[in-house]
Coordinates of C-alpha atoms in Angstrom, one line a residue:
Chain Y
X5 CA -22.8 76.1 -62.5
X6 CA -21.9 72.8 -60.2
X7 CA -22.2 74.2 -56.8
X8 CA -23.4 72.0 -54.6
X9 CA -26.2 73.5 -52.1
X10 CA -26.3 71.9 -49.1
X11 CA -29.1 74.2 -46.9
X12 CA -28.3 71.5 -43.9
X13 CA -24.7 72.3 -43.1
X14 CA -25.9 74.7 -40.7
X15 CA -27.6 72.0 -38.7
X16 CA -24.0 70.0 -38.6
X17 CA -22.3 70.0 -35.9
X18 CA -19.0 72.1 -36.1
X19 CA -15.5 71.2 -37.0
X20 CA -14.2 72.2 -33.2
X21 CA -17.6 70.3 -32.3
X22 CA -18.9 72.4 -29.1
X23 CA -21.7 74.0 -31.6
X24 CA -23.5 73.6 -34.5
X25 CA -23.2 75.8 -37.8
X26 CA -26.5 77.7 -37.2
X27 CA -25.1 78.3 -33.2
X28 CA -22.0 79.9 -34.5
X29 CA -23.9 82.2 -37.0
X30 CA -26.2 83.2 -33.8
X31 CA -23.6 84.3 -31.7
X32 CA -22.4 86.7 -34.5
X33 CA -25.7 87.9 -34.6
X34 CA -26.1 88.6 -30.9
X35 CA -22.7 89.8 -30.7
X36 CA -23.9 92.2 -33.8
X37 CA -27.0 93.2 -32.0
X38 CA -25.4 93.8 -28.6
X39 CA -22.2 95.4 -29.7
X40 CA -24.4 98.0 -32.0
X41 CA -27.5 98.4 -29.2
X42 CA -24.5 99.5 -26.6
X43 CA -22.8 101.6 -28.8
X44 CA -26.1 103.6 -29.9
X45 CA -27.2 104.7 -26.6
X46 CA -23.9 106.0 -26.0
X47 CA -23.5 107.7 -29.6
X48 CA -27.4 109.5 -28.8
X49 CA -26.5 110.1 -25.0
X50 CA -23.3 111.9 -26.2
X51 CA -24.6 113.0 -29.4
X52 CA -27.3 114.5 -28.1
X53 CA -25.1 116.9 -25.5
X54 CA -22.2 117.7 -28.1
X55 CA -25.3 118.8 -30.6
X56 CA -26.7 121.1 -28.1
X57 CA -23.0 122.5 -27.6
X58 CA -22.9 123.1 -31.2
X59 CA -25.9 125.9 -31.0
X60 CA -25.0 127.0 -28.0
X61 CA -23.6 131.1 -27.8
X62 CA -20.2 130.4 -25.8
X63 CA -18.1 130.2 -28.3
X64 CA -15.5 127.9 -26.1
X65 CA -18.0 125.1 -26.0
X66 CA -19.4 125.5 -29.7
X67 CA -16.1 125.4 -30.6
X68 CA -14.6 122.8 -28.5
X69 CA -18.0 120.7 -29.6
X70 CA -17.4 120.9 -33.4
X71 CA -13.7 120.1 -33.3
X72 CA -15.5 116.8 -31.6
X73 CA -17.2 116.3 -34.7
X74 CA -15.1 117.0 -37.3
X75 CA -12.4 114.8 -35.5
X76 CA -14.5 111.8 -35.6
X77 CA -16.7 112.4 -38.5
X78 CA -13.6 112.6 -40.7
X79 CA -11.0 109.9 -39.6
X80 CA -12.3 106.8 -41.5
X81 CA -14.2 104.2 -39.0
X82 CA -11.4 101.5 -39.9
X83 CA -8.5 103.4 -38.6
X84 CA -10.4 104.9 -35.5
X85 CA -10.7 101.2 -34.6
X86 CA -7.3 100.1 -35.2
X87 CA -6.2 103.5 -33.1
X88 CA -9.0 102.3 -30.1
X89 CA -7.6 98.9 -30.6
X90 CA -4.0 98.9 -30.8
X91 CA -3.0 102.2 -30.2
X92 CA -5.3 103.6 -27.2
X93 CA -4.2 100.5 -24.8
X94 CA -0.5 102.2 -25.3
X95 CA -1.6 105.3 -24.9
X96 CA -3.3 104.6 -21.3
X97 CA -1.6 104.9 -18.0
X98 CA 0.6 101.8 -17.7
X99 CA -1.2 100.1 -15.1
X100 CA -4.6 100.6 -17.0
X101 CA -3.2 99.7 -20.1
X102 CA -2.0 96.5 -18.7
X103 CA -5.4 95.8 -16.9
X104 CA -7.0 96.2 -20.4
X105 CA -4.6 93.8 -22.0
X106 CA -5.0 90.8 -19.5
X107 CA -8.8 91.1 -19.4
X108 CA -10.2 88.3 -22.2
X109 CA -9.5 89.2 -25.1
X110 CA -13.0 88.9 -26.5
X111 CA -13.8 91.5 -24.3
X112 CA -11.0 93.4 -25.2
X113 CA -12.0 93.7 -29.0
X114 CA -15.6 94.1 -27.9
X115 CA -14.9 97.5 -25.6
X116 CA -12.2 98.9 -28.7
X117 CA -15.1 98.3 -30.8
X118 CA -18.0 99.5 -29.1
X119 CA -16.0 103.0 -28.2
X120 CA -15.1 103.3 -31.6
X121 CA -18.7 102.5 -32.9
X122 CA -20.2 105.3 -30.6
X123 CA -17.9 108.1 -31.2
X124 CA -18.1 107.9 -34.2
X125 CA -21.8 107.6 -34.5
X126 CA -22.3 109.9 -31.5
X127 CA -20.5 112.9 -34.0
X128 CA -22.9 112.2 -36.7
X129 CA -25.8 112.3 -34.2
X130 CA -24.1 115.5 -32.7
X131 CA -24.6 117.0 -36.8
X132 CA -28.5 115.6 -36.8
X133 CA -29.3 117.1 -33.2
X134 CA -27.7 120.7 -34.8
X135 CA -29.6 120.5 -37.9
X136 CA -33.0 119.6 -36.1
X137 CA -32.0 122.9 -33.2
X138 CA -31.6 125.1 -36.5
X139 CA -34.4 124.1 -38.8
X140 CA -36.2 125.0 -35.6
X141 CA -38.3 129.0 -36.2
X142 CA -36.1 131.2 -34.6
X143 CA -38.6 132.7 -32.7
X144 CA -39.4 129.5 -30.8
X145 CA -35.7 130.8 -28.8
X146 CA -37.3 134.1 -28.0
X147 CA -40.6 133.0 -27.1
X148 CA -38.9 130.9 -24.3
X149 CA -36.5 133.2 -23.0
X150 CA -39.4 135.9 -23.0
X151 CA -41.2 133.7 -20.6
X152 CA -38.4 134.0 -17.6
X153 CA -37.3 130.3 -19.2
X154 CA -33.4 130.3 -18.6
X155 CA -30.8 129.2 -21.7
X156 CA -30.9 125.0 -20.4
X157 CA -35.0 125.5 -19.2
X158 CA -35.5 126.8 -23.2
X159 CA -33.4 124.2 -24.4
X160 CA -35.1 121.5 -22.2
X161 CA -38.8 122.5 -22.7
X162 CA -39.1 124.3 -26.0
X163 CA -36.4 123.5 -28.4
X164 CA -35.0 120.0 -27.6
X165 CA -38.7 118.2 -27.7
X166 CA -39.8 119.5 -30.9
X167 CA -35.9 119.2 -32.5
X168 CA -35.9 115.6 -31.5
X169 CA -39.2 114.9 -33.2
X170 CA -37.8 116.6 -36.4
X171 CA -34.9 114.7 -36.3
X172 CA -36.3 110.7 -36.0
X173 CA -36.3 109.9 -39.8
X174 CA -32.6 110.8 -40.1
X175 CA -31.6 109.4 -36.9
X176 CA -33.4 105.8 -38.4
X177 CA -30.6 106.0 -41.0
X178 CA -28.2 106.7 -38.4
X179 CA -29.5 103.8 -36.3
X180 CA -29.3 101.0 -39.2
X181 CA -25.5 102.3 -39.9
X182 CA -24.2 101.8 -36.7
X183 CA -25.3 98.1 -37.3
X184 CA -23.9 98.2 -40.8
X185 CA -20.8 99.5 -39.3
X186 CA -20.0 96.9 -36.6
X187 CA -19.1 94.8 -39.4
X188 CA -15.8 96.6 -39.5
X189 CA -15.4 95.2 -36.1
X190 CA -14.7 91.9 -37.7
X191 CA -11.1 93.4 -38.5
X192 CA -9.8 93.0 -35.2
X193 CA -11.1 89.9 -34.7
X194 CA -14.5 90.4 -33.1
X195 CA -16.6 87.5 -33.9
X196 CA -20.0 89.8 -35.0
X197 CA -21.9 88.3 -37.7
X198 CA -20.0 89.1 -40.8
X199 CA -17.1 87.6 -39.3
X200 CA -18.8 84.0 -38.5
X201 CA -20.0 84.7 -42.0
X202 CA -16.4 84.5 -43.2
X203 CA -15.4 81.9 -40.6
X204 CA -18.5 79.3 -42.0
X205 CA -17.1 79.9 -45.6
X206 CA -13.2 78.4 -44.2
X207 CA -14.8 75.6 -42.3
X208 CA -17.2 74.7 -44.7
X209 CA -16.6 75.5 -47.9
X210 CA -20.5 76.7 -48.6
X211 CA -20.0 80.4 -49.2
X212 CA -23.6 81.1 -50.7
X213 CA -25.2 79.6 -48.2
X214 CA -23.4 81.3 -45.4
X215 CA -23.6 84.8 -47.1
X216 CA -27.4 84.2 -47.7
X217 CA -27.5 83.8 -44.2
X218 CA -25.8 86.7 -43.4
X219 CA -27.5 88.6 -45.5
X220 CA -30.9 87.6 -44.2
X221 CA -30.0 88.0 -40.5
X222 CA -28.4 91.8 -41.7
X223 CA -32.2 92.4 -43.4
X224 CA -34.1 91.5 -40.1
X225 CA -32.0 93.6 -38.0
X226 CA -33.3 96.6 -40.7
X227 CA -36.9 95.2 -40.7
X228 CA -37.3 95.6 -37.5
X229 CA -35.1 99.2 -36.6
X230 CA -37.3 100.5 -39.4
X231 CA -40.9 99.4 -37.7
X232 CA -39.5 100.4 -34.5
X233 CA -38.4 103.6 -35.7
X234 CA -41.5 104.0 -37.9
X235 CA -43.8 103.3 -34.2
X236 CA -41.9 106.1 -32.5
X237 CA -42.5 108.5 -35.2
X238 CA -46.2 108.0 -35.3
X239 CA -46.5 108.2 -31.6
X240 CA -44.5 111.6 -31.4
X241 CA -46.1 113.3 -33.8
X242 CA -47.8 116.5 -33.1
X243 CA -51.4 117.2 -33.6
X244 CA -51.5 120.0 -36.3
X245 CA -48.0 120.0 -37.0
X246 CA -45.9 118.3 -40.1
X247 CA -48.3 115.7 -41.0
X248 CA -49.9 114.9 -37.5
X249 CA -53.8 115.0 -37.0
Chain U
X16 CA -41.8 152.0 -15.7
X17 CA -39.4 151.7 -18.2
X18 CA -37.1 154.2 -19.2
X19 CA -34.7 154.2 -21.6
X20 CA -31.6 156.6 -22.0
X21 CA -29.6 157.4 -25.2
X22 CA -29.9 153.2 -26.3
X23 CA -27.4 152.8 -29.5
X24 CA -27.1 149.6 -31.0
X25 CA -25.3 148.5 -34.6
X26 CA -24.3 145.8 -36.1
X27 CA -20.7 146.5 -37.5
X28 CA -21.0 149.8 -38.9
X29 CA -25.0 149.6 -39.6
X30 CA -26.7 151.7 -37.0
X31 CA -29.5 149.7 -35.3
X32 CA -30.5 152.0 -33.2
X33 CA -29.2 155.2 -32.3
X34 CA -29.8 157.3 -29.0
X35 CA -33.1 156.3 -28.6
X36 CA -34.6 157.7 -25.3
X37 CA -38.2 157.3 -23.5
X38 CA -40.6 156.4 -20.8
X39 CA -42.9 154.5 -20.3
X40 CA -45.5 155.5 -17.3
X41 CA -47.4 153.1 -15.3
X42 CA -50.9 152.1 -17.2
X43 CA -49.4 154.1 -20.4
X44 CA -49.8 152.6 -23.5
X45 CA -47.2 153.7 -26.5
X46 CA -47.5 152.5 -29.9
X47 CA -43.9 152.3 -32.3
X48 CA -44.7 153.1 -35.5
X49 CA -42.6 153.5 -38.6
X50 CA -41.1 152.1 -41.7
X51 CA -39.8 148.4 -41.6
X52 CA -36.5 148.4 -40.7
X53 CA -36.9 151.8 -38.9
X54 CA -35.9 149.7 -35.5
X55 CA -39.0 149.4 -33.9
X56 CA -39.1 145.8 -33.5
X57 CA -35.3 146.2 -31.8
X58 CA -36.3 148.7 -29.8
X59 CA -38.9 146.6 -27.9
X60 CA -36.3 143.6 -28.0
X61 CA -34.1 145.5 -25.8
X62 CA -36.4 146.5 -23.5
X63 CA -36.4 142.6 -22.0
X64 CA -32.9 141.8 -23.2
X65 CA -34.0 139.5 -26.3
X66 CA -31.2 142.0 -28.3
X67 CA -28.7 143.6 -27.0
X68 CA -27.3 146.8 -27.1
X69 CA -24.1 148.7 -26.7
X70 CA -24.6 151.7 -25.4
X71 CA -27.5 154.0 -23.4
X72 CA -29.4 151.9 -20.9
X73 CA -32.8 150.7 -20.4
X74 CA -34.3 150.4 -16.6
X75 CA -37.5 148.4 -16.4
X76 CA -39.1 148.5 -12.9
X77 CA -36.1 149.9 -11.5
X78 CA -34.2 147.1 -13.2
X79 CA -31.3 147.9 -15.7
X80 CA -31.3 145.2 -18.8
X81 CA -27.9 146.1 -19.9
X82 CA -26.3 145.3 -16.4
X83 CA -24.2 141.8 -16.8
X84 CA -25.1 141.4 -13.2
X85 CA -28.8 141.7 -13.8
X86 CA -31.1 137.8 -13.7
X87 CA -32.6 138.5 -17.1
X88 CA -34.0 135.2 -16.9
X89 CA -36.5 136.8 -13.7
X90 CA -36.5 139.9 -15.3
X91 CA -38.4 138.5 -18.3
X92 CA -41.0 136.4 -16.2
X93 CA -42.2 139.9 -15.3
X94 CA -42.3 141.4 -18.8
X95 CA -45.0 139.7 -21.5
X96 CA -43.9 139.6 -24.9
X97 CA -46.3 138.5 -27.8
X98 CA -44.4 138.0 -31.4
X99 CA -45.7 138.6 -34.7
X100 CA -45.4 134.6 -35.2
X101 CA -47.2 133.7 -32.5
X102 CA -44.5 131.2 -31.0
X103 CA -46.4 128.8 -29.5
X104 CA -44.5 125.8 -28.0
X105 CA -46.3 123.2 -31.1
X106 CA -46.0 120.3 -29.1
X107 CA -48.0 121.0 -26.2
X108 CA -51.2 121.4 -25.2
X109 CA -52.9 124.9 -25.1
X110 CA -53.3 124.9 -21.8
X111 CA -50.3 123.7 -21.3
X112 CA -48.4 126.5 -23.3
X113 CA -50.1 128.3 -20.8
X114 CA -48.8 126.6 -17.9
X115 CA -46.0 125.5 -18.4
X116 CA -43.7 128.7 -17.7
X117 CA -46.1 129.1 -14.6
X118 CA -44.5 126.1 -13.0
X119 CA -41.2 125.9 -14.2
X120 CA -40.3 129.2 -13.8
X121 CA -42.8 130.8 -11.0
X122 CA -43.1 127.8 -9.0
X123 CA -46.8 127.4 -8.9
X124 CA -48.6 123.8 -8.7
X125 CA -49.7 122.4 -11.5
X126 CA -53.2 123.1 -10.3
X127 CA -53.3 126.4 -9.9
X128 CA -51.3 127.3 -13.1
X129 CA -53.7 124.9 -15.0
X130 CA -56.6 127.0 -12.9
X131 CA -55.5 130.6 -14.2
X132 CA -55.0 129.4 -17.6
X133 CA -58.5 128.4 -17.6
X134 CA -59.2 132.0 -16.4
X135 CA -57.3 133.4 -19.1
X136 CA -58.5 131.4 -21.7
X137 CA -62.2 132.2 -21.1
X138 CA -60.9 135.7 -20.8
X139 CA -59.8 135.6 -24.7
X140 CA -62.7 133.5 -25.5
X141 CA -60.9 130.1 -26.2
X142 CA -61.7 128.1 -23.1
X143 CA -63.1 125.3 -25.1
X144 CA -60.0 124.8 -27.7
X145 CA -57.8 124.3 -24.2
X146 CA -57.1 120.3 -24.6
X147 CA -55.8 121.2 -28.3
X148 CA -52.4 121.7 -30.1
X149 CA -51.5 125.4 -31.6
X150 CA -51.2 123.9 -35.2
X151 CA -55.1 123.4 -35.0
X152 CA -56.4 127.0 -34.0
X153 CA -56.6 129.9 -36.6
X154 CA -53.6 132.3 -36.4
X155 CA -56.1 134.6 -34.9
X156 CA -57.1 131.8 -32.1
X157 CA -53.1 131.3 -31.9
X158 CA -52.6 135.2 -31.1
X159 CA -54.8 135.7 -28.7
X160 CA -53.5 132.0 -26.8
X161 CA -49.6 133.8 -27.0
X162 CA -51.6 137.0 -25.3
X163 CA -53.0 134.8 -22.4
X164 CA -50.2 133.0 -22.2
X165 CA -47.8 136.2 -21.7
X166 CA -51.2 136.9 -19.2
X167 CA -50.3 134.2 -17.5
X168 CA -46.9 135.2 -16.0
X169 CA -48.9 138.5 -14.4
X170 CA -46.8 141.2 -16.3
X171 CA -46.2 144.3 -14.9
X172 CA -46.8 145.5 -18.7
X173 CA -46.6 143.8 -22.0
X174 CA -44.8 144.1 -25.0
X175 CA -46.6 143.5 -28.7
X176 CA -43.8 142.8 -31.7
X177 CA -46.3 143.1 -34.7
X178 CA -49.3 140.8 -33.1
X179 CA -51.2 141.1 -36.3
X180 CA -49.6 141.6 -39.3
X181 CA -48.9 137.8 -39.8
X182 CA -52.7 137.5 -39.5
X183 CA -55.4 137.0 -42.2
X184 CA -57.4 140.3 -42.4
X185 CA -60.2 138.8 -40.9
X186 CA -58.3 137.9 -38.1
X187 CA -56.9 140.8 -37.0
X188 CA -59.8 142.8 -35.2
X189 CA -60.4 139.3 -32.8
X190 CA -57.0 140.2 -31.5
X191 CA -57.0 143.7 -31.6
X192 CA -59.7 143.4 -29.5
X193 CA -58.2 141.7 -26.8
X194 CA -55.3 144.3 -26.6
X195 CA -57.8 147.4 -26.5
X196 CA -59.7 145.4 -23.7
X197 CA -56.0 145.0 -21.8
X198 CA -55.2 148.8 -22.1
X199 CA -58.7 149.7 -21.2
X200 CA -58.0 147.4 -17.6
X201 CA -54.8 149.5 -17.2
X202 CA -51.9 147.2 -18.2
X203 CA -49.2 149.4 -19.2
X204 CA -48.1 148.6 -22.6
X205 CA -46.0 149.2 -25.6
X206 CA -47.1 147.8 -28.9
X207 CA -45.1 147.8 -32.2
X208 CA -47.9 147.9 -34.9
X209 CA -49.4 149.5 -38.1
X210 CA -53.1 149.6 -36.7
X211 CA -53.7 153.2 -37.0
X212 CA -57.1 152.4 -35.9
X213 CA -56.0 151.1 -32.6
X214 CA -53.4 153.5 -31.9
X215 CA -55.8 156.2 -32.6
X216 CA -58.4 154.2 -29.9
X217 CA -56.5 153.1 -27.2
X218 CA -52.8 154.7 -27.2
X219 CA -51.3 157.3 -24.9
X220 CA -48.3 158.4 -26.9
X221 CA -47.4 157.2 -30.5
X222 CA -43.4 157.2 -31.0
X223 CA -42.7 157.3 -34.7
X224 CA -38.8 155.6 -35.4
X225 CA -36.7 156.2 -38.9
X226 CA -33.4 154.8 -39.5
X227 CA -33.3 154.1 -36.0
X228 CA -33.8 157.1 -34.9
X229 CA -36.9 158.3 -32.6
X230 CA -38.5 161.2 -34.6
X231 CA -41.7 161.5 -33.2
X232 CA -42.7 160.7 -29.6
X233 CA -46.2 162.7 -28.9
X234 CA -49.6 162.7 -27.6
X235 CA -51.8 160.9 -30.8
X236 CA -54.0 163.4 -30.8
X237 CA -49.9 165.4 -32.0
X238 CA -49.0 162.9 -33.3
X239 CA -51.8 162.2 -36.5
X240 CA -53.2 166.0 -36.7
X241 CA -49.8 168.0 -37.0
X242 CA -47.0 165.5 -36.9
X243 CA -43.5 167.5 -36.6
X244 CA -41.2 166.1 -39.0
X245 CA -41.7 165.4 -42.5
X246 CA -40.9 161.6 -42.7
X247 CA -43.8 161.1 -40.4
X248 CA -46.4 163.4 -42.1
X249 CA -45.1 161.0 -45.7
X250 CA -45.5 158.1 -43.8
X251 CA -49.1 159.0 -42.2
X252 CA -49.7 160.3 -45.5
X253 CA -49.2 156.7 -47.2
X254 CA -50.6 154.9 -44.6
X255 CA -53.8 156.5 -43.6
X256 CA -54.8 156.5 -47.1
X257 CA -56.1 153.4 -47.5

């Protein structure tokens, strides 16, 4: 097909010459890994609260809670970014706005994005936490409160530990998203690892090789959320109980 | 102990319950009988608060449920309540389903919960299943851990919701058992259950509900040799037949 593969190029220095090929494609994939990291303990710290509200009886907070959800469940990721990005600094109280805008502009892009990234994830981690409070025996509620256990003491002791165990295999596919989502980031510039992807394929004209790259640094990242995930699992499972011994 | 006045409850326009009034004395123990969806399992709800009801009210150790101002949470602690499904906490221990609500909620020390549910759970003969998890015991094992661990909080009386008709047959006397042993020591009781056996054992007073209604509130010995109204004679009729 007369395409010349040349595996080295990432070895050669760079065009701007501070870096080598293979260095550019590892700062996308750290910026990947810590931009997506950051973003997930938000999205399950504030996930984990706005699914609890979503059970809850008061109607204020279960309502106020899935209005959170729906809002950033529904707007698609790439325009919550460009609203974090270019519309939130405006938005702001002018002299916060204006501290945003003169702070570096890498940072910049990386705080739009890694707000974006975890409200949005947080929502859909908000809907897991619900299901896992629901698919819970209703009793489990009762048997709790029976025992002199207040509303949050119920919640904290009886329902929460055993939701949170039902809930680790779909919160594993919420996990490897968020990392599959920060490549949206690349939009506004951030340089994650689909954008030094792109940026190898100007300077070098090798897109296969860069893409294979990509692709393969994309497949660890899921390699290794899946053992991770797959550890946690086995060491929270419950003796007798859905598949434990 | 507990007395109830004139409780109503419904849900839109289905009547729950409707003027339901009793007492229960110190060291009685009643058991609620009647067809399912009679409101028995209701009734008992509402003497702790689990449901809630709109009108009558319900004073339990000089306590009123219904009162907004009233700390249902401590109210609770002194009321046991064992549920047809068991409703063990699945991922802890048994002894620590047993201790847990001992700490957290009465304040003890670790120890000395740990100590009384080892007490408890020799009681019900299960001492040696304590380092294990509720989805390993028999239902029957799991029953009679729910009844210690309701034991636990030291009740002023206890509540049953159906204790054994979740239960393999075999099952069910290994429990039964432990709730004739627990009226014989005193503990003042009131047990929703279809054990006509044990009701006619160990109970002071059988109430017999219909379409949320209480029919029949009697002496047993009334109750199963001249029951007054005619659902309950149809109902023993079917029931004691077997």
């Amino acid at each position: 097909m007369g395409y010349n593969w040349n595996w080295g190029i990432f070895l050669q220095p760079t065009a701007t010459g501070d870096d080598t090929y293979l260095g550019w494609m590892f700062y996308g994939f750290k910026m990947t890994i810590a931009l997506s990291l950051s973003a997930w303990l938000i999205a399950l710290a504030l996930g984990a609260v706005v699914g609890v509200l979503r059970t809850v009886p008061n109607k204020w907070l279960s309502g106020l809670a899935t209005a959170y959800v729906e809002i950033f469940r529904n707007i698609p990721l790439l325009v919550q970014l460009f609203l974090w990005y270019f519309v939130m600094p405006e938005l702001l109280p002018e002299a916060l706005g204006n501290a945003f805008k003169q702070t570096n502009p890498i940072m910049q892009q990386f705080v739009a994005s890694m707000v974006c990234l975890a409200l949005f994830t947080s929502a859909r981690v908000a809907e897991q936490v619900r299901s896992g409070i629901n698919s819970l025996p209703p009793g489990q509620k009762n048997a709790g409160l029976a025992m002199g256990f207040t509303l949050p003491q119920t919640y904290r002791y009886v329902m929460l530990p055993m939701a949170v165990r039902l809930i680790v295999p779909p919160l594993t596919s919420e996990f490897l998203n968020i990392f599959k989502n920060s490549a949206v980031c690349s939009t506004i510039g951030l340089l994650e690892l689909a954008a030094q992807g792109r940026q190898l394929v100007d300077y070098t004209a090798q897109p296969y090789e860069s893409f294979i790259a990509v692709t393969i640094a994309y497949l660890l990242i899921n390699v290794v959320v899946m053992s991770g995930m797959r550890w946690v699992e086995e060491h929270v499972r419950v003796p007798g109980y859905l598949g434990g011994k | 102990m507990i007395t109830m006045n004139k409780v109503s409850k419904h849900y839109g326009s289905f009547q729950v319950l409707a003027d339901c009034t009793t007492q229960v004395h110190k060291g009685e123990v009643i058991v609620v009988c009647g067809p399912s969806g009679s409101g028995k399992s209701t009734l008992i709800k509402c003497v702790n608060g689990l449901e809630p009801f709109q009108s009558g009210e319900i004073i339990v150790n000089g306590v009123s449920v219904g009162d907004p101002k009233t700390n249902l949470s401590k109210l609770r602690s002194t009321v046991g309540m064992v549920f047809q499904n068991f409703e063990l906490f699945p991922h802890m221990s048994i002894i620590d389903n047993l201790a847990i609500a001992q700490t957290k909620v009465l304040g003890r020390t670790q120890e000395q919960a740990r100590e009384k549910g080892f007490k408890l759970l020799d009681r019900v003969g299960l001492r040696a299943q304590a380092e294990k998890y509720p989805g390993q015991l028999s239902g029957g094992q799991q029953q009679r851990v729910a009844i210690a661990r309701a034991l636990a909080m030291d009740p002023i009386c206890m509540l049953f919701d159906e204790p054994t008709s979740a239960l393999d047959p075999e099952m069910v006397n290994e429990v039964l058992d432990v709730m004739t042993e627990l009226a014989q020591e005193g503990m003042t009781m009131m047990c929703v259950t279809h054990e006509m056996g044990f009701a006619k054992r160990v109970a002071s007073r059988v109430i017999f509900m219909d379409q949320g209604r209480i029919v029949e509130d009697d002496s047993k010995e009334a109750f199963f040799e001249h029951a007054r109204s005619e659902r309950a004679q149809q109902f023993l009729a079917k029931i004691l037949h077997h």
